Coordinates of C-alpha atoms in Angstrom, one line a residue:
M1 CA 35.5 -24.9 -21.2
K2 CA 33.1 -22.8 -23.2
L3 CA 30.4 -21.2 -21.6
N4 CA 26.7 -21.5 -23.0
P5 CA 24.5 -18.4 -23.6
F6 CA 22.4 -19.2 -20.7
V7 CA 25.6 -19.0 -18.4
K8 CA 27.3 -15.8 -19.7
A9 CA 23.7 -14.4 -19.0
G10 CA 23.1 -15.2 -15.6
I11 CA 26.8 -14.3 -15.1
G12 CA 26.0 -10.8 -16.5
L13 CA 22.6 -10.2 -15.2
T14 CA 23.7 -11.0 -11.2
F15 CA 26.6 -9.0 -11.3
A16 CA 25.2 -6.0 -12.9
L17 CA 22.6 -6.1 -10.2
I18 CA 24.8 -6.4 -7.8
W19 CA 27.1 -3.9 -8.6
S20 CA 24.5 -1.2 -10.1
C21 CA 24.3 0.1 -6.6
P22 CA 27.2 2.0 -5.0
T23 CA 25.7 1.0 -1.2
L24 CA 25.2 -2.4 -2.3
A25 CA 28.9 -2.8 -3.8
A26 CA 30.1 -1.4 -1.0
M27 CA 28.8 -3.7 1.9
T28 CA 29.3 -6.6 -0.3
E29 CA 32.8 -5.6 -0.6
S30 CA 32.9 -5.2 3.3
K31 CA 31.4 -8.4 4.4
N32 CA 28.8 -10.0 2.4
F33 CA 30.9 -12.4 0.2
G34 CA 32.9 -15.7 0.6
L35 CA 33.8 -19.1 -0.6
E36 CA 32.4 -22.6 0.5
V37 CA 35.1 -25.2 -0.1
K38 CA 33.9 -28.8 -0.7
L39 CA 36.1 -31.7 -0.7
T40 CA 33.8 -34.8 -1.6
G41 CA 35.0 -38.5 -1.9
Q42 CA 32.1 -41.1 -3.4
S43 CA 32.7 -44.9 -3.2
E44 CA 29.6 -46.4 -5.3
D45 CA 29.5 -50.3 -6.4
D46 CA 26.9 -51.9 -8.1
R47 CA 24.5 -49.0 -9.2
D48 CA 23.2 -51.3 -11.7
L49 CA 22.9 -54.4 -9.3
G50 CA 25.9 -56.1 -11.2
T51 CA 23.7 -56.4 -14.3
A52 CA 26.3 -54.3 -16.9
R53 CA 30.0 -53.5 -17.1
G54 CA 30.9 -51.0 -14.9
G55 CA 28.6 -49.7 -12.6
D56 CA 31.2 -48.5 -10.2
V57 CA 32.5 -45.0 -9.0
N58 CA 35.1 -44.3 -7.0
G59 CA 37.0 -40.6 -6.9
I60 CA 37.4 -37.5 -5.1
G61 CA 36.2 -34.2 -6.2
L62 CA 36.8 -30.5 -5.3
D63 CA 34.0 -28.4 -5.5
L64 CA 34.5 -24.7 -5.1
R65 CA 31.2 -22.1 -4.6
P66 CA 32.2 -18.6 -4.3
W67 CA 29.5 -16.2 -3.3
V68 CA 28.4 -12.5 -2.9
Y69 CA 25.5 -10.7 -1.1
G70 CA 24.5 -7.6 -0.6
E71 CA 21.6 -5.2 1.0
S72 CA 20.3 -2.1 0.3
G73 CA 17.1 -0.7 2.5
A74 CA 14.3 -3.3 1.5
W75 CA 16.3 -4.5 -1.6
S76 CA 18.9 -7.6 -1.4
A77 CA 20.9 -9.5 -4.2
Y78 CA 22.7 -12.8 -4.3
A79 CA 24.7 -15.0 -6.5
M80 CA 26.8 -18.0 -6.1
G81 CA 28.9 -19.6 -8.6
Q82 CA 30.3 -23.0 -8.8
A83 CA 33.7 -24.9 -10.5
V84 CA 34.3 -28.5 -10.0
T85 CA 36.7 -30.5 -10.6
S86 CA 37.3 -34.6 -10.0
T87 CA 38.7 -37.7 -10.9
D88 CA 35.5 -39.7 -11.5
I89 CA 31.9 -38.4 -12.3
I90 CA 30.9 -38.0 -8.6
E91 CA 28.1 -36.0 -6.9
T92 CA 29.5 -33.1 -4.8
D93 CA 25.7 -32.0 -4.9
T94 CA 22.9 -33.2 -3.2
L95 CA 20.2 -31.3 -5.2
Q96 CA 22.0 -33.0 -8.1
Q97 CA 19.4 -34.2 -10.5
S98 CA 19.5 -38.2 -11.0
D99 CA 19.7 -38.1 -14.8
S100 CA 22.4 -35.9 -14.7
E101 CA 24.8 -38.4 -13.0
G102 CA 26.5 -39.6 -16.3
T103 CA 24.2 -42.5 -16.7
Q104 CA 21.8 -41.1 -19.7
T105 CA 23.0 -42.2 -23.4
T106 CA 22.5 -39.8 -25.7
D107 CA 23.9 -39.1 -29.4
N108 CA 25.0 -35.9 -28.7
S109 CA 26.7 -35.4 -25.7
D110 CA 24.7 -32.2 -24.7
R111 CA 23.7 -34.1 -21.3
K112 CA 26.7 -35.6 -20.3
T113 CA 28.1 -35.0 -16.9
K114 CA 32.0 -34.3 -17.2
K115 CA 34.7 -34.4 -14.5
N116 CA 35.1 -30.8 -14.6
Y117 CA 32.6 -28.1 -15.1
L118 CA 31.7 -24.3 -14.2
A119 CA 27.8 -23.2 -13.3
M120 CA 25.9 -20.8 -11.6
R121 CA 23.9 -22.1 -8.7
E122 CA 21.8 -18.9 -7.9
F123 CA 21.3 -15.6 -9.1
W124 CA 18.4 -13.7 -7.5
V125 CA 17.4 -10.1 -6.3
G126 CA 15.2 -10.0 -3.5
Y127 CA 12.6 -7.2 -2.1
S128 CA 11.1 -7.2 1.6
G129 CA 9.0 -4.5 1.4
L130 CA 6.1 -5.5 0.6
T131 CA 4.7 -6.0 4.3
P132 CA 6.3 -4.9 7.7
Y133 CA 7.0 -8.5 8.9
P134 CA 10.7 -9.3 8.7
G135 CA 10.3 -12.9 7.4
E136 CA 8.7 -11.7 4.5
M137 CA 10.6 -11.5 0.9
L138 CA 10.0 -12.1 -2.7
K139 CA 12.5 -12.9 -4.9
F140 CA 13.3 -12.8 -8.5
G141 CA 16.1 -15.2 -10.2
R142 CA 17.2 -18.7 -9.7
Q143 CA 17.2 -19.7 -6.6
R144 CA 16.9 -22.4 -3.6
L145 CA 13.3 -23.6 -3.2
R146 CA 12.9 -25.8 -0.5
N147 CA 10.2 -26.9 1.7
D148 CA 10.6 -28.5 5.0
D149 CA 10.3 -32.5 4.0
G150 CA 11.8 -32.1 0.8
Q151 CA 9.4 -33.9 -1.1
W152 CA 7.7 -30.9 -3.0
R153 CA 10.5 -28.5 -3.3
D154 CA 14.1 -28.8 -2.8
T155 CA 16.2 -27.3 -6.0
N156 CA 17.8 -24.8 -8.0
I157 CA 15.4 -23.2 -10.6
E158 CA 14.6 -19.8 -11.7
A159 CA 11.7 -18.9 -10.1
L160 CA 9.5 -15.8 -8.9
N161 CA 8.8 -16.9 -5.2
W162 CA 7.2 -15.0 -2.0
T163 CA 7.9 -16.1 1.5
F164 CA 5.9 -15.0 4.3
D165 CA 7.4 -16.6 7.9
T166 CA 6.2 -15.4 11.2
T167 CA 5.5 -16.9 14.6
L168 CA 2.0 -18.6 13.7
L169 CA 1.8 -18.0 10.2
R170 CA 4.1 -19.4 7.1
A171 CA 3.2 -19.1 3.7
N172 CA 4.8 -19.5 0.2
A173 CA 3.9 -18.9 -3.3
G174 CA 5.3 -18.8 -6.8
V175 CA 6.1 -19.5 -10.3
A176 CA 8.9 -21.9 -11.4
E177 CA 10.8 -22.5 -14.6
R178 CA 13.5 -24.5 -15.8
F179 CA 15.4 -22.5 -18.9
S180 CA 18.7 -24.2 -18.2
E181 CA 21.1 -25.6 -16.0
Y182 CA 23.5 -22.8 -16.3
R183 CA 26.2 -25.5 -16.4
T184 CA 29.1 -25.7 -18.9
D185 CA 28.4 -29.6 -19.5
L186 CA 25.0 -29.6 -19.4
K187 CA 23.8 -27.6 -22.3
E188 CA 20.2 -29.5 -22.7
L189 CA 17.8 -29.6 -20.4
A190 CA 16.4 -33.2 -19.3
P191 CA 12.9 -34.2 -21.5
K192 CA 10.8 -33.6 -18.1
D193 CA 11.8 -30.1 -17.6
K194 CA 12.0 -28.8 -21.0
D195 CA 8.4 -26.0 -21.2
R196 CA 7.3 -27.3 -17.8
L197 CA 5.8 -24.7 -15.9
H198 CA 5.5 -25.0 -11.8
A199 CA 2.6 -22.8 -10.0
Y200 CA 2.5 -23.5 -6.2
A201 CA 1.4 -22.2 -2.8
D202 CA 1.5 -23.4 0.7
A203 CA 0.4 -22.5 4.1
A204 CA 0.9 -23.7 7.9
Y205 CA -0.6 -22.1 10.9
Q206 CA 0.7 -22.8 14.7
W207 CA -2.6 -23.5 16.2
T208 CA -1.3 -23.9 19.7
P209 CA 2.5 -23.9 20.7
G210 CA 4.9 -25.8 18.8
N211 CA 2.0 -27.6 16.4
W212 CA 1.4 -26.7 12.9
V213 CA -1.1 -27.8 10.3
G214 CA -0.8 -26.8 6.9
I215 CA -2.5 -26.8 3.1
R216 CA -0.3 -27.2 0.0
G217 CA -0.8 -27.6 -3.7
H218 CA 1.4 -27.6 -6.9
H219 CA 0.4 -27.3 -10.6
T220 CA 2.7 -28.4 -13.3
H221 CA 1.7 -27.4 -17.2
D222 CA 4.0 -29.1 -19.5
D223 CA 3.1 -27.9 -23.3
G224 CA 6.4 -28.8 -24.5
K225 CA 6.9 -30.3 -28.4
L226 CA 6.6 -33.8 -28.4
D227 CA 9.6 -35.5 -30.6
Y228 CA 7.6 -38.3 -32.2
P229 CA 9.9 -41.3 -33.6
E230 CA 10.7 -41.7 -37.3
P231 CA 10.9 -45.1 -39.1
G232 CA 14.9 -45.5 -39.6
V233 CA 16.2 -42.6 -37.3
A234 CA 17.6 -43.5 -34.1
A235 CA 15.9 -42.0 -30.8
D236 CA 18.1 -39.9 -28.4
S237 CA 17.0 -40.3 -24.7
L238 CA 16.6 -36.6 -24.7
D239 CA 13.8 -36.7 -26.9
K240 CA 10.6 -35.0 -25.5
K241 CA 7.8 -38.2 -25.0
E242 CA 5.4 -37.0 -22.3
N243 CA 3.5 -33.6 -21.8
G244 CA 0.2 -32.4 -19.7
D245 CA -1.0 -31.1 -16.9
I246 CA -1.2 -32.4 -13.1
S247 CA -2.4 -30.9 -9.8
W248 CA -1.3 -31.9 -6.4
L249 CA -3.2 -31.1 -3.3
G250 CA -2.0 -32.1 0.1
L251 CA -2.3 -31.6 4.1
T252 CA -0.1 -31.7 6.7
A253 CA 0.4 -31.5 10.3
D254 CA 3.7 -31.7 12.5
S255 CA 5.3 -30.7 15.6
D256 CA 8.1 -28.6 14.3
A257 CA 9.8 -32.1 13.6
Y258 CA 12.2 -30.9 11.1
N259 CA 13.5 -28.3 13.2
W260 CA 16.5 -30.1 14.8
R261 CA 16.8 -27.3 17.3
N262 CA 13.5 -28.2 19.0
T263 CA 13.5 -29.9 22.3
N264 CA 10.1 -31.7 22.0
T265 CA 9.8 -35.2 24.2
V266 CA 7.6 -36.7 21.5
N267 CA 7.9 -35.0 17.7
Y268 CA 5.4 -36.1 14.8
W269 CA 4.7 -35.6 11.1
G270 CA 2.1 -36.7 9.0
S271 CA 1.2 -35.3 5.0
I272 CA -1.5 -36.9 3.1
T273 CA -1.7 -35.9 -0.9
G274 CA -3.8 -36.0 -3.7
M275 CA -2.7 -35.9 -7.1
S276 CA -5.2 -35.4 -10.6
G277 CA -4.2 -34.5 -14.2
D278 CA -3.8 -35.6 -17.4
R279 CA -0.8 -36.6 -19.9
D280 CA 0.0 -37.0 -23.6
T281 CA 2.3 -39.9 -24.0
V282 CA 4.3 -40.7 -27.5
N283 CA 3.7 -44.1 -28.8
A284 CA 6.6 -46.2 -30.0
L285 CA 7.2 -47.8 -33.5
N286 CA 5.6 -51.1 -34.1
A287 CA 7.6 -53.9 -33.9
D288 CA 8.0 -54.0 -37.9
G289 CA 9.5 -50.3 -37.7
S290 CA 6.6 -48.7 -39.1
R291 CA 4.6 -45.8 -37.9
P292 CA 2.0 -46.5 -35.0
A293 CA -1.7 -45.9 -36.3
Q294 CA -2.2 -43.2 -33.6
A295 CA 1.0 -41.0 -32.9
K296 CA 0.1 -40.3 -29.1
R297 CA -2.4 -41.3 -26.3
S298 CA -4.1 -39.3 -23.4
D299 CA -5.0 -40.5 -20.3
N300 CA -6.1 -39.5 -17.1
V301 CA -3.7 -39.8 -14.1
D302 CA -4.7 -39.9 -10.4
G303 CA -2.8 -41.0 -7.0
W304 CA -2.5 -40.1 -3.5
A305 CA 0.5 -40.7 -1.3
T306 CA 1.2 -39.9 2.5
D307 CA 4.1 -40.1 4.9
V308 CA 3.8 -40.1 8.8
G309 CA 6.4 -40.6 11.4
V310 CA 7.2 -40.1 15.2
R311 CA 10.1 -39.2 17.2
L312 CA 11.0 -39.7 20.6
R313 CA 13.4 -37.8 22.7
L314 CA 15.2 -40.5 25.2
D315 CA 17.1 -37.8 26.7
P316 CA 18.9 -34.4 25.5
Q317 CA 21.1 -36.4 23.1
W318 CA 19.3 -39.6 21.9
Q319 CA 16.1 -39.7 19.9
V320 CA 14.7 -42.7 18.2
G321 CA 11.7 -43.3 16.0
A322 CA 9.8 -45.1 13.1
A323 CA 8.0 -43.6 10.1
Y324 CA 5.8 -45.3 7.2
A325 CA 5.1 -43.8 3.7
R326 CA 2.9 -44.8 1.3
A327 CA 2.3 -43.7 -2.4
S328 CA 0.1 -45.4 -5.2
A329 CA 0.8 -47.2 -8.0
D330 CA 0.2 -44.3 -10.5
Y331 CA 1.0 -41.5 -8.2
E332 CA 4.4 -39.5 -9.2
Q333 CA 6.1 -36.7 -7.5
N334 CA 6.3 -32.8 -9.2
G335 CA 9.8 -33.2 -10.0
L336 CA 11.5 -30.4 -7.9
E337 CA 11.8 -32.9 -5.0
S338 CA 15.1 -34.2 -3.2
N339 CA 13.1 -36.1 -0.5
R340 CA 15.9 -34.9 2.2
S341 CA 15.3 -33.7 5.2
N342 CA 16.1 -33.6 8.8
Y343 CA 13.4 -36.1 9.8
T344 CA 16.0 -37.9 12.2
G345 CA 16.2 -35.2 14.5
T346 CA 20.1 -34.0 13.7
R347 CA 21.0 -31.1 11.8
S348 CA 22.3 -33.5 9.3
R349 CA 19.8 -33.7 6.2
V350 CA 19.5 -37.2 5.3
H351 CA 17.4 -39.1 2.4
R352 CA 14.0 -40.0 3.1
F353 CA 14.2 -43.1 1.1
G354 CA 17.9 -44.3 1.6
E355 CA 21.2 -42.8 0.9
A356 CA 21.7 -46.0 -1.9
F357 CA 18.3 -46.9 -3.2
R358 CA 17.0 -43.1 -3.1
G359 CA 13.1 -44.3 -3.9
E360 CA 10.8 -42.3 -4.9
M361 CA 6.9 -41.6 -3.7
N362 CA 5.5 -43.7 -6.9
N363 CA 4.2 -47.3 -6.5
M364 CA 6.2 -47.7 -3.2
Q365 CA 5.6 -48.2 0.5
T366 CA 8.5 -47.8 2.8
A367 CA 8.8 -48.8 6.9
T368 CA 11.4 -46.9 8.5
L369 CA 13.2 -47.3 12.1
F370 CA 16.1 -45.2 13.1
G371 CA 18.0 -43.9 16.0
S372 CA 20.1 -40.5 16.6
W373 CA 22.7 -38.9 18.6
M374 CA 23.7 -35.3 19.1
L375 CA 26.4 -33.9 21.2
N376 CA 26.0 -30.1 21.9
D377 CA 27.0 -28.2 18.7
E378 CA 29.9 -30.7 17.6
Y379 CA 28.4 -34.1 16.7
D380 CA 25.6 -35.9 15.2
A381 CA 24.7 -39.1 13.8
S382 CA 21.6 -41.1 12.4
L383 CA 21.3 -45.0 11.8
I384 CA 18.4 -45.9 9.9
Y385 CA 16.9 -48.9 8.4
H386 CA 14.2 -49.3 5.7
K387 CA 12.3 -51.8 3.9
F388 CA 10.4 -51.3 0.4
W389 CA 7.6 -52.6 -1.0
R390 CA 5.9 -52.2 -4.3
V391 CA 2.5 -51.1 -3.7
D392 CA 1.0 -52.9 -7.3
G393 CA 3.4 -55.9 -7.8
N394 CA 2.7 -55.5 -11.5
K395 CA 3.9 -52.0 -12.1
P396 CA 7.6 -50.3 -12.0
V397 CA 8.6 -47.9 -9.3
G398 CA 10.8 -45.1 -9.6
S399 CA 14.3 -44.9 -8.0
N400 CA 16.7 -42.4 -8.7
G401 CA 19.6 -45.0 -7.2
I402 CA 19.3 -48.0 -8.8
N403 CA 20.1 -48.3 -12.6
A404 CA 19.6 -52.0 -13.2
V405 CA 19.4 -53.5 -16.8
E406 CA 18.8 -56.3 -18.8
N407 CA 20.8 -57.0 -21.6
N408 CA 20.5 -58.5 -25.2
T409 CA 23.1 -60.9 -26.2
D410 CA 24.7 -62.6 -29.0
D411 CA 24.4 -66.1 -28.9
V412 CA 27.4 -67.3 -30.4
T413 CA 29.9 -64.5 -29.1
G414 CA 28.1 -63.6 -26.1
A415 CA 28.7 -59.8 -26.7
I416 CA 26.4 -57.0 -25.6
L417 CA 23.9 -56.2 -28.4
S418 CA 21.8 -53.8 -26.2
S419 CA 20.5 -53.1 -22.8
T420 CA 17.3 -51.9 -21.6
S421 CA 16.1 -51.3 -17.9
L422 CA 15.2 -54.4 -15.7
P423 CA 11.6 -55.2 -15.5
L424 CA 10.6 -56.2 -12.2
Q425 CA 9.0 -59.4 -11.4
D426 CA 5.4 -59.5 -11.6
G427 CA 3.6 -60.2 -8.5
N428 CA 6.8 -59.7 -6.3
K429 CA 6.4 -57.1 -4.3
D430 CA 9.7 -56.8 -1.8
L431 CA 11.9 -54.2 -3.1
G432 CA 14.8 -54.8 -0.8
Q433 CA 16.0 -53.4 2.3
E434 CA 18.8 -50.6 3.3
M435 CA 20.9 -49.7 6.1
D436 CA 21.8 -46.0 6.3
L437 CA 24.6 -44.4 8.6
V438 CA 25.1 -40.5 8.4
V439 CA 28.0 -38.9 11.1
T440 CA 29.0 -35.3 11.2
K441 CA 31.5 -33.6 12.9
Y442 CA 31.0 -29.8 13.1
F443 CA 33.6 -26.9 13.7
K444 CA 33.2 -23.3 13.9
Q445 CA 30.1 -21.8 13.5
G446 CA 29.4 -19.1 11.1
L447 CA 27.1 -16.3 11.0
L448 CA 25.4 -15.4 7.8
P449 CA 22.8 -13.1 6.6
A450 CA 18.9 -14.3 7.5
A451 CA 18.4 -13.9 3.8
L452 CA 20.9 -16.9 2.8
S453 CA 19.0 -19.5 5.2
Q454 CA 17.6 -21.5 1.9
S455 CA 20.6 -20.8 0.0
I456 CA 23.4 -22.1 2.7
D457 CA 21.9 -24.5 5.3
E458 CA 25.5 -25.7 6.9
P459 CA 27.7 -24.3 9.3
S460 CA 31.0 -23.1 8.8
A461 CA 32.6 -26.3 8.7
L462 CA 32.3 -29.7 9.1
V463 CA 33.3 -33.1 8.2
R464 CA 30.8 -35.8 7.3
F465 CA 30.2 -39.5 6.3
R466 CA 26.9 -40.6 4.4
G467 CA 26.1 -43.9 3.3
G468 CA 24.0 -47.0 2.5
V469 CA 23.8 -50.5 1.7
F470 CA 21.2 -51.7 0.1
K471 CA 20.3 -55.5 -0.6
P472 CA 17.5 -56.0 -3.2
G473 CA 14.9 -58.1 -2.9
D474 CA 12.5 -60.8 -4.9
A475 CA 11.0 -58.3 -7.1
Y476 CA 14.6 -57.7 -8.6
G477 CA 15.2 -61.4 -9.6
S478 CA 17.9 -63.8 -8.9
Q479 CA 20.6 -62.8 -11.3
V480 CA 21.4 -59.5 -9.5
D481 CA 24.2 -59.2 -6.9
S482 CA 23.2 -59.5 -3.2
Y483 CA 24.3 -56.0 -2.3
M484 CA 25.0 -52.5 -3.6
H485 CA 26.4 -49.4 -1.6
R486 CA 26.7 -46.2 -2.0
A487 CA 29.0 -43.7 0.6
F488 CA 30.3 -40.3 0.6
I489 CA 32.8 -38.4 3.0
D490 CA 32.3 -34.4 2.8
V491 CA 34.5 -31.7 4.0
I492 CA 32.7 -28.3 4.1
W493 CA 34.8 -25.4 5.0
R494 CA 33.3 -22.0 4.4
F495 CA 35.7 -18.9 4.3

């Protein structure tokens, strides 16, 4: 496979930085390197809800992730590569972006997921000498950005990020922009990521033991060049159709609820976020194929979202809880989220809006009930029920997990001429319901450098099942299948 220039540059820069220091190289050679081996089996049926041919995934993939880490005084450096081979287009990575899953159609294959690829997941240099506090570090390079609820940041991206983590105060600040996927198969960025700069900051204070309050902000500046349609020229789904500036400001309060190690009898979390900004959107061609009178339109975008939950510990092993989330019709997330967190109280991170449906905070409300179980450091399990509705019954929703289409067929032959996203039924708010099950068996524990806590968040070895069954509601109409499912078995061993 041919490496694109960004991958070559990332690999070269990383290892030049790491090995240029003799002390760092010696430490790395002696103990701070390893290999994560991940074997993933995936079974998926009817992502398109039966509206198109295919829509099924059944396969197994091998994901090898070599990593190297070293420290010298206040300086540190880290790099993780990746080599994937599989029998089908499957997800070996929970951080995989939704539009890189092979469902996107392009005319140039520059963003077409392949079964086999090489990648650079991370390469960064860190400095922890700005303050005397042990939980402070400045990192530069491609790195894992993550916050506790996964609804603001949980991705690998090029960034300059400062973290401050002490007993009473936690804070993060930084800027980030995606320049490449650093993968041999994905040579182009998704349109939403092109020339999109992220600036963010957050801080949380422990006002009484085990209880935190915080504030967080995020701003995206997108000045990427828009691609205007031309009469007689086929459009490419990688064309950039939107840009603009959007800001988010949110307040949070929690009882350290995302820390699975806490032993509180009652845990809670809550957040409320406001969003405001402006967006330029390219206008489509007229029905007769001619150019529109105005090439683009400008709009103000405003919205808000909230997520609240409570979890009760029945005994050292069992917990039960309930949660509710709501996002207004025009609210959207910033594009760096995974929506995965430890909200059920176990070590396993679970998608907040369904392992199958994978909803987004966009014109959606979700009611959730769950129970979880942990046995020492060996097992954990979560059983979760979700109910989904639209907030505005006449507007669409965002979902990374569903790709239902509406087919335009030939009246004579029945052949499919074209497919577009399935419009939801006007006035129907019921999106559906889902049951999720996540079960994990853990093996030996592994001791890793503290600076890698963001990059490697699992113990040394585990076997995990995670899956969901989604039943679509009335909003999808009557011409869709009754159920869809997505299930994974992950086997991870870290050397």
